[in-house]
Amino acid sequence: MCRIVGASRTLLPLLAALLQASVEASGEIALCKTGFPEDVYSAVLSQDVHEGQPLLNVKFSNCNGKRKVQYESSEPADFKVDEDGMVYAVRSFPLSSEHAKFLIYAQDKETQEKWQVAVKLSLKPTLPEDSVKESQEIEEIVFPRQVTKHNGHLQRQKRDWVIPPINLPENSRGPFPQELVRIRSDRDKNLSLRYSVTGPGADQPPTGIFIINPISGQLSVTKPLDRELIARFHLRAHAVDINGNQVENPIDIVINVIDMNDNRPEFLHQVWNGTVPEGSKPGTYVMTVTAIDADDPNALNGMLRYRILSQAPSTPSPNMFTINNETGDIITVAAGLDREKVQQYTLIIQATDMEGNPTYGLSNTATAVITVTDVNDNPPEFTAMTFYGEVPENRVDVIVANLTVTDKDQPHTPAWNAAYRISGGDPTGRFAIQTDPNSNDGLVTVVKPIDFETNRMFVLTVAAENQVPLAKGIQHPPQSTATVSVTVIDVNENPYFAPNPKIIRQEEGLHAGTMLTTFTAQDPDRYMQQNIRYTKLSDPANWLKIDPVNGQITTIAVLDRESPNVKNNIYNATFLASDNGIPPMSGTGTLQIYLLDINDNAPQVLPQEAETCETPDPNSINITALDYDIDPNAGPFAFDLPLSPATIKRNWTITRLNGDFAQLNLKIKFLEAGIYEVPIIITDSGNPPKSNISILRVKVCQCDSNGDCTDVDRIVGAGLGTGAIIAILLCIIILLILVLMFVVWMKRRDKERQAKQLLIDPEDDVRDNILKYDEEGGGEEDQDYDLSQLQQPDTVEPDAIKPVGIRRLDERPIHAEPQYPVRSAAPHPGDIGDFINEGLKAADNDPTAPPYDSLLVFDYEGSGSTAGSLSSLNSSSSGGEQDYDYLNDWGPRFKKLADMYGGGDE
C-alpha cells in the first residue's frame, strides 16, 4: 500500500497571500559558453552512502547541441557519471573527509577537448526532534487497501498508485524548498527503499524545480513557479530497493500551476497611428488597437475590454470615434471630419482585464493618433524632361542626381508625398530612388558597385506618383515620367588576391629557406598598365618573407605548431599587394598555414610541487602529465621512477590510474619531514615516443588525523601584514577628508565675502525712498578691482536663490530678459569701451529697467582720501535758472524727470 503526505496547512495561507500579489517578470539574455556553468557542485548527504545512490547532477552546457561528451570521475572506484551527468555511488561506504571532494571530467569524443569541475560532498546534520516536529505538522492521507476473498481468506490485489493532481499557485514567496507531498510505500517497513521522480522539472529541463528526498519520499518545490512559462508539470515517481529493483509501479504526479492576476495588459505598440480621409461617413473603419495579457486567456485574468478615455481636440464633437470593447476596432460615429480645421486627433485607449472590472482588473493605456488625410486630386509633375549625373566606379550610397517635382496637394501628406521608381534602363538593379521627406525630391542613389570596364553609361527611365491613387473623377494622368543620364568615371581599383584566404598544409619543424607557395594578386583595371609589388603586412612570429615581384613565399625561421601565435593549428599571415596607379591602391590577402603536429615536445609532470605526510596512511599524491603536442603524440602517458638514485624506488612507488593520471605514494612506513625532489619518467604515445625525467618537489610534513600538514615552519611571503595595510589606508582616507574640509571652508569663506547684499523688506520698497547705508567703501584705498567682470560679464553668477519677498533696491523687477550684448570669453581689452556703450544703449531701451540710477553697494572706504569732502560743493545756480530740456534726449529712463523739470511754466 502507498500513501501521500501533503503540506496542506502550509499551502493554504500561501495561496491566500499570493492572490493579492502581482509580479512583473523581466528576462535577460545570457550568452552561451560551452563547459560546466559552475566551478564547484555541492551535495548534502547522509552518513551512509549506498551503492547506486544518485548523488547530484553536474550540468554541462552544450551550446551547439552537436558535441558528444564523455564523463569521467577522478575517483572511479567510488563514483561514476552517466551520460546525462548524474553522479552515482559505485559502492556503499560511510561518507568521510577522504570522499569530501573529487573531480569530474568531461571530454569531447571528437575534438578531445576537455573540461573539469569539482564536486564537494558534505554531511547532513540529523536532529531527532526534527522528525518528531515534522510528523506533528504534516497530515497523512492513507489510501485504503483493496481486498478480495478467495477460499475464505483475504488477499491483497496488485494495484497502481493513484494520486490526485496537486494545485500550486504561481509566484510563491517560499520559504524554499517548500514541501508538497510525501510519497510512501507500505513496503518500506520490510525493505530499505529509495524514492525518485523523473520528468520535466525534475531530471529534465527545466531541471531542479522539484526534488524528492530519496529516503523519506518528501516531494518539494525549490523555487517560485510561473504559469506563463509552464502551466502544468507531469512527473513520475519511482520506488526501488537498494539494489535498484522496482518494488512499486511508477505513478504519475500532475502539478497544476494556479494562475494569478500578475500581468497587466500590454499593448503591442505604445503609440498607434491611423488615418481616415476627410469627409468620411459615420461607421468608417479607422484602425484596430490590440493588447495582450500573459495571464490565462480562458480565465477572467486574461479577458480584456477596451474603452476610449479621452479625445483631443474635442471639435466638432467630443465623440467623433468609438471603439469595440472586445476587438479594439476604432470607427467614426459622427460626421464633420475636416482636415482644414482639424488635421489630427489623439485618443487615449485603455485596456482592462477581469472583463473590464475597474475595481479588480489591471489596466494599461496606449495612444492612438488618427490623421485626417487629404484627398489626392493633383499628380506630381517633373520639372525637367532629362536629368544628368555622374558617379565614380565601385562607389555605393552615392547620390547621382536630384529629381524635382511639383505637387499642388497639401504638403507632407500621402496625397503630396511622391514615390519614385525606375521603369527602365537598370536591369541589374544598381540604382534606387529615395524620396527626401522634406523637399519631396527623388534622390537617385547607387546601391550596387558599377564597373567602368563593363558599363560606362546608364540611361534610366523614372516615374513619379503619389503614395495614394488619385481620387475618382480626376482627369490628369496618375504619374509623370522623365529620363536620367548617368556617366561612370574610371578610377584606380584595388588589387585583389584569389583565393583569399589561401590555405596550405605543412608539417611543423620546416627549416628556414623552404619555399611554401606563391601568393599573387590580380589588378581589375584592364585599361591601365600597372605593376604590382608585394610586401608583408602581418607575420606575428616572423617566420615568412615574400618576393616583392613574383609573390613567392619562403620561410625564414622554423615553423612551430606549439607557438602562441598558432591558433587551432592554423598560423595566419597577411600580405599587401600595391599597384603604381594614381593614386596608388592596395589590397590585402591572408595566407593560412595548417601546421601538422610532430612529436617534438616531451611531457612534464603536473603539478610540480605537492605535499604529503610522513607516514603512508593517509598518503597519496595525484599527478598528471603536461604535453604541448596533440593526439596521437600526447597521451596516454606512461609513468615510472628511475633506477638511480636507489633511494627513489626504495622510498616511493608510483601507480598509473589511467592514461593521464598516476598516483605517487610512500613505499616505506616513515619518511622524515623535509623537501624531496622526486624524478619521474614520463613517456608519451608518439611515434617514436618521447620521454622526459621531470622533477616533482614533494614537501613531507607532519600531519593530523585529517591528513593536513601541522608544521609551523611554512613559507610566508615577505611584505606588509594585513593590519599595516589597513592602517595605511585609514591614514590616507583621513588625510583626504581633511583636505576636502579645508577646500569647502575656503569656498564658503569666499562666498560670505561676496554675499553682502543690501536687503530691505518689501513693504519699504518705495521708489522715492532715500537709502541709508552703514558702510560706504574704501575710496582710493579700496583699489581691488576685478576687471574680468568687464571682459566676461556672462560669467557673473546670477543671484538666482533669494528668500521670497526680499530683494535689493538697486535690482530691477523680474521681467523677460532684455537683449544685452554678450562678449566672447577672451575679448581684446580695447573692446571694453564698445561693450559698455552697447550695454548703455540696451539699458536705455529696456522697458523693464527702473527709472532711476541704480544704487551701488560699497565696502568701508577707509580714511585719508585726497578728494576732500563733497559737502563743500555748491550749485552754481538755482534750479529755476536751469534748462532741463536736454533730459528729453537722454532716453526713456529720464522721461519722468524731463516731464517734471522740462515742462516750462506748466
Short mmCIF file of C-alpha atoms in Angstrom, two decimals, residues 612-814:
data_model
loop_
_atom_site.label_atom_id
_atom_site.label_comp_id
_atom_site.label_asym_id
_atom_site.label_seq_id
_atom_site.Cartn_x
_atom_site.Cartn_y
_atom_site.Cartn_z
CA THR A 612 52.34 14.57 1.72
CA CYS A 613 52.61 13.10 5.19
CA GLU A 614 55.49 11.31 6.90
CA THR A 615 53.51 8.06 7.03
CA PRO A 616 51.84 6.18 4.18
CA ASP A 617 48.34 6.44 5.70
CA PRO A 618 46.76 8.81 4.84
CA ASN A 619 49.12 9.47 1.97
CA SER A 620 48.71 9.87 -1.80
CA ILE A 621 49.70 12.42 -4.48
CA ASN A 622 47.74 12.56 -7.72
CA ILE A 623 49.83 13.69 -10.70
CA THR A 624 49.26 14.09 -14.40
CA ALA A 625 51.34 14.98 -17.43
CA LEU A 626 51.51 18.16 -19.49
CA ASP A 627 52.36 17.72 -23.18
CA TYR A 628 52.14 20.58 -25.67
CA ASP A 629 51.71 18.11 -28.52
CA ILE A 630 48.32 16.80 -29.53
CA ASP A 631 46.94 13.36 -30.22
CA PRO A 632 48.49 10.94 -31.19
CA ASN A 633 51.73 12.50 -29.91
CA ALA A 634 50.41 13.15 -26.41
CA GLY A 635 48.52 10.79 -24.06
CA PRO A 636 48.08 8.17 -22.89
CA PHE A 637 51.24 8.51 -20.83
CA ALA A 638 53.46 6.01 -19.07
CA PHE A 639 54.72 6.92 -15.57
CA ASP A 640 57.77 5.33 -13.91
CA LEU A 641 60.50 6.00 -11.37
CA PRO A 642 64.21 5.96 -12.34
CA LEU A 643 66.57 3.26 -11.07
CA SER A 644 69.08 5.84 -9.91
CA PRO A 645 69.36 7.02 -7.26
CA ALA A 646 68.28 3.87 -5.47
CA THR A 647 66.53 5.82 -2.69
CA ILE A 648 63.81 6.86 -5.11
CA LYS A 649 62.38 3.39 -5.66
CA ARG A 650 63.11 2.44 -2.07
CA ASN A 651 61.10 5.36 -0.66
CA TRP A 652 58.43 5.88 -3.31
CA THR A 653 56.10 3.93 -5.55
CA ILE A 654 54.03 5.18 -8.47
CA THR A 655 50.75 3.69 -9.70
CA ARG A 656 49.15 4.54 -13.03
CA LEU A 657 45.44 5.35 -12.60
CA ASN A 658 44.62 5.84 -16.28
CA GLY A 659 46.21 7.21 -19.44
CA ASP A 660 46.53 10.71 -18.00
CA PHE A 661 46.82 10.29 -14.23
CA ALA A 662 49.09 8.45 -11.80
CA GLN A 663 49.39 8.29 -8.04
CA LEU A 664 52.65 8.69 -6.06
CA ASN A 665 52.77 7.02 -2.63
CA LEU A 666 55.31 6.43 0.12
CA LYS A 667 56.71 2.93 -0.01
CA ILE A 668 58.29 2.98 3.44
CA LYS A 669 56.44 3.34 6.72
CA PHE A 670 58.07 6.60 7.72
CA LEU A 671 59.95 9.38 5.92
CA GLU A 672 61.45 12.29 7.78
CA ALA A 673 59.88 15.69 7.15
CA GLY A 674 61.57 17.83 4.55
CA ILE A 675 61.54 18.77 0.87
CA TYR A 676 62.38 15.96 -1.57
CA GLU A 677 62.91 16.11 -5.30
CA VAL A 678 61.37 13.00 -6.87
CA PRO A 679 62.34 12.38 -10.51
CA ILE A 680 59.53 10.86 -12.58
CA ILE A 681 59.95 9.35 -16.05
CA ILE A 682 57.00 10.25 -18.29
CA THR A 683 56.69 8.81 -21.80
CA ASP A 684 54.08 9.93 -24.36
CA SER A 685 52.42 7.89 -27.13
CA GLY A 686 54.17 9.44 -30.11
CA ASN A 687 55.88 7.51 -32.88
CA PRO A 688 58.63 7.40 -31.89
CA PRO A 689 57.69 8.11 -28.26
CA LYS A 690 59.34 10.94 -26.35
CA SER A 691 60.41 10.59 -22.72
CA ASN A 692 61.41 13.08 -20.08
CA ILE A 693 62.59 12.97 -16.49
CA SER A 694 60.55 15.60 -14.66
CA ILE A 695 61.24 16.65 -11.07
CA LEU A 696 58.36 16.72 -8.57
CA ARG A 697 59.14 18.72 -5.42
CA VAL A 698 57.42 16.95 -2.53
CA LYS A 699 57.16 18.52 0.89
CA VAL A 700 56.94 15.81 3.55
CA CYS A 701 55.44 17.10 6.77
CA GLN A 702 53.77 16.01 9.98
CA CYS A 703 50.01 15.60 9.55
CA ASP A 704 46.96 15.49 11.74
CA SER A 705 44.19 12.89 11.57
CA ASN A 706 42.68 14.59 8.53
CA GLY A 707 45.89 14.45 6.54
CA ASP A 708 46.66 18.18 6.82
CA CYS A 709 50.18 19.47 7.49
CA THR A 710 50.76 20.77 11.02
CA ASP A 711 54.31 22.13 10.56
CA VAL A 712 54.79 25.68 11.83
CA ASP A 713 57.73 26.49 9.55
CA ARG A 714 55.62 27.23 6.50
CA ILE A 715 56.91 29.66 3.94
CA VAL A 716 55.29 33.07 4.37
CA GLY A 717 55.67 35.69 1.67
CA ALA A 718 57.58 38.76 2.71
CA GLY A 719 55.71 42.04 2.83
CA LEU A 720 53.39 44.10 4.94
CA GLY A 721 50.82 42.45 7.13
CA THR A 722 47.08 42.97 6.84
CA GLY A 723 46.96 45.27 9.87
CA ALA A 724 49.69 47.54 8.47
CA ILE A 725 47.92 47.84 5.12
CA ILE A 726 44.62 48.73 6.81
CA ALA A 727 46.34 51.36 8.96
CA ILE A 728 47.95 52.98 5.89
CA LEU A 729 44.60 53.08 4.07
CA LEU A 730 42.89 54.69 7.08
CA CYS A 731 45.58 57.38 7.27
CA ILE A 732 45.16 58.18 3.56
CA ILE A 733 41.35 58.43 3.92
CA ILE A 734 41.63 60.76 6.95
CA LEU A 735 44.11 62.97 5.08
CA LEU A 736 41.78 63.22 2.08
CA ILE A 737 38.84 64.16 4.35
CA LEU A 738 40.88 66.93 5.99
CA VAL A 739 41.90 68.35 2.60
CA LEU A 740 38.29 68.26 1.41
CA MET A 741 37.03 70.01 4.55
CA PHE A 742 39.69 72.75 4.11
CA VAL A 743 38.65 73.33 0.48
CA VAL A 744 34.96 73.54 1.45
CA TRP A 745 35.78 76.00 4.25
CA MET A 746 37.77 78.22 1.86
CA LYS A 747 34.95 78.24 -0.72
CA ARG A 748 32.38 79.11 1.95
CA ARG A 749 34.57 81.94 3.21
CA ASP A 750 34.87 83.38 -0.31
CA LYS A 751 31.10 83.19 -0.80
CA GLU A 752 30.48 85.01 2.51
CA ARG A 753 32.75 87.84 1.38
CA GLN A 754 30.84 88.17 -1.91
CA ALA A 755 27.36 87.70 -0.45
CA LYS A 756 26.97 91.12 1.25
CA GLN A 757 23.76 92.45 -0.24
CA LEU A 758 21.56 95.39 0.62
CA LEU A 759 18.29 93.79 1.71
CA ILE A 760 15.07 95.56 2.64
CA ASP A 761 11.59 94.47 3.50
CA PRO A 762 9.18 94.52 0.51
CA GLU A 763 6.83 96.87 2.46
CA ASP A 764 9.54 99.57 2.46
CA ASP A 765 10.26 99.16 -1.28
CA VAL A 766 9.27 102.68 -2.35
CA ARG A 767 10.95 104.08 -5.46
CA ASP A 768 11.50 107.57 -4.00
CA ASN A 769 12.94 106.43 -0.63
CA ILE A 770 16.36 107.59 0.48
CA LEU A 771 18.53 104.58 1.33
CA LYS A 772 20.75 104.51 4.37
CA TYR A 773 23.96 102.52 4.20
CA ASP A 774 26.10 101.54 7.13
CA GLU A 775 29.33 101.34 5.14
CA GLU A 776 30.37 103.32 2.08
CA GLY A 777 33.56 101.69 0.82
CA GLY A 778 37.27 102.30 0.76
CA GLY A 779 37.77 105.24 -1.59
CA GLU A 780 41.23 105.39 -3.13
CA GLU A 781 42.43 102.79 -0.64
CA ASP A 782 39.90 100.27 -1.94
CA GLN A 783 41.53 99.57 -5.30
CA ASP A 784 41.00 95.79 -5.51
CA TYR A 785 39.01 95.78 -8.79
CA ASP A 786 38.03 92.66 -10.71
CA LEU A 787 38.33 93.71 -14.39
CA SER A 788 37.43 90.19 -15.52
CA GLN A 789 33.77 91.06 -14.88
CA LEU A 790 34.00 93.71 -17.62
CA GLN A 791 35.74 91.36 -20.02
CA GLN A 792 33.47 88.35 -19.29
CA PRO A 793 30.18 89.65 -17.94
CA ASP A 794 28.43 86.42 -18.82
CA THR A 795 30.45 84.58 -16.16
CA VAL A 796 28.93 86.57 -13.27
CA GLU A 797 26.90 84.29 -11.08
CA PRO A 798 23.22 85.32 -11.07
CA ASP A 799 21.52 85.88 -7.75
CA ALA A 800 19.06 83.12 -8.51
CA ILE A 801 18.48 81.88 -4.98
CA LYS A 802 16.94 84.53 -2.71
CA PRO A 803 14.33 84.40 0.02
CA VAL A 804 10.81 85.09 -1.15
CA GLY A 805 9.77 88.70 -0.59
CA ILE A 806 13.29 90.13 -0.05
CA ARG A 807 15.36 91.78 -2.77
CA ARG A 808 17.80 94.63 -3.29
CA LEU A 809 16.60 98.15 -4.05
CA ASP A 810 19.06 98.54 -6.92
CA GLU A 811 17.69 95.40 -8.57
CA ARG A 812 15.21 95.65 -11.45
CA PRO A 813 11.87 93.77 -11.26
CA ILE A 814 11.63 90.31 -12.68
#
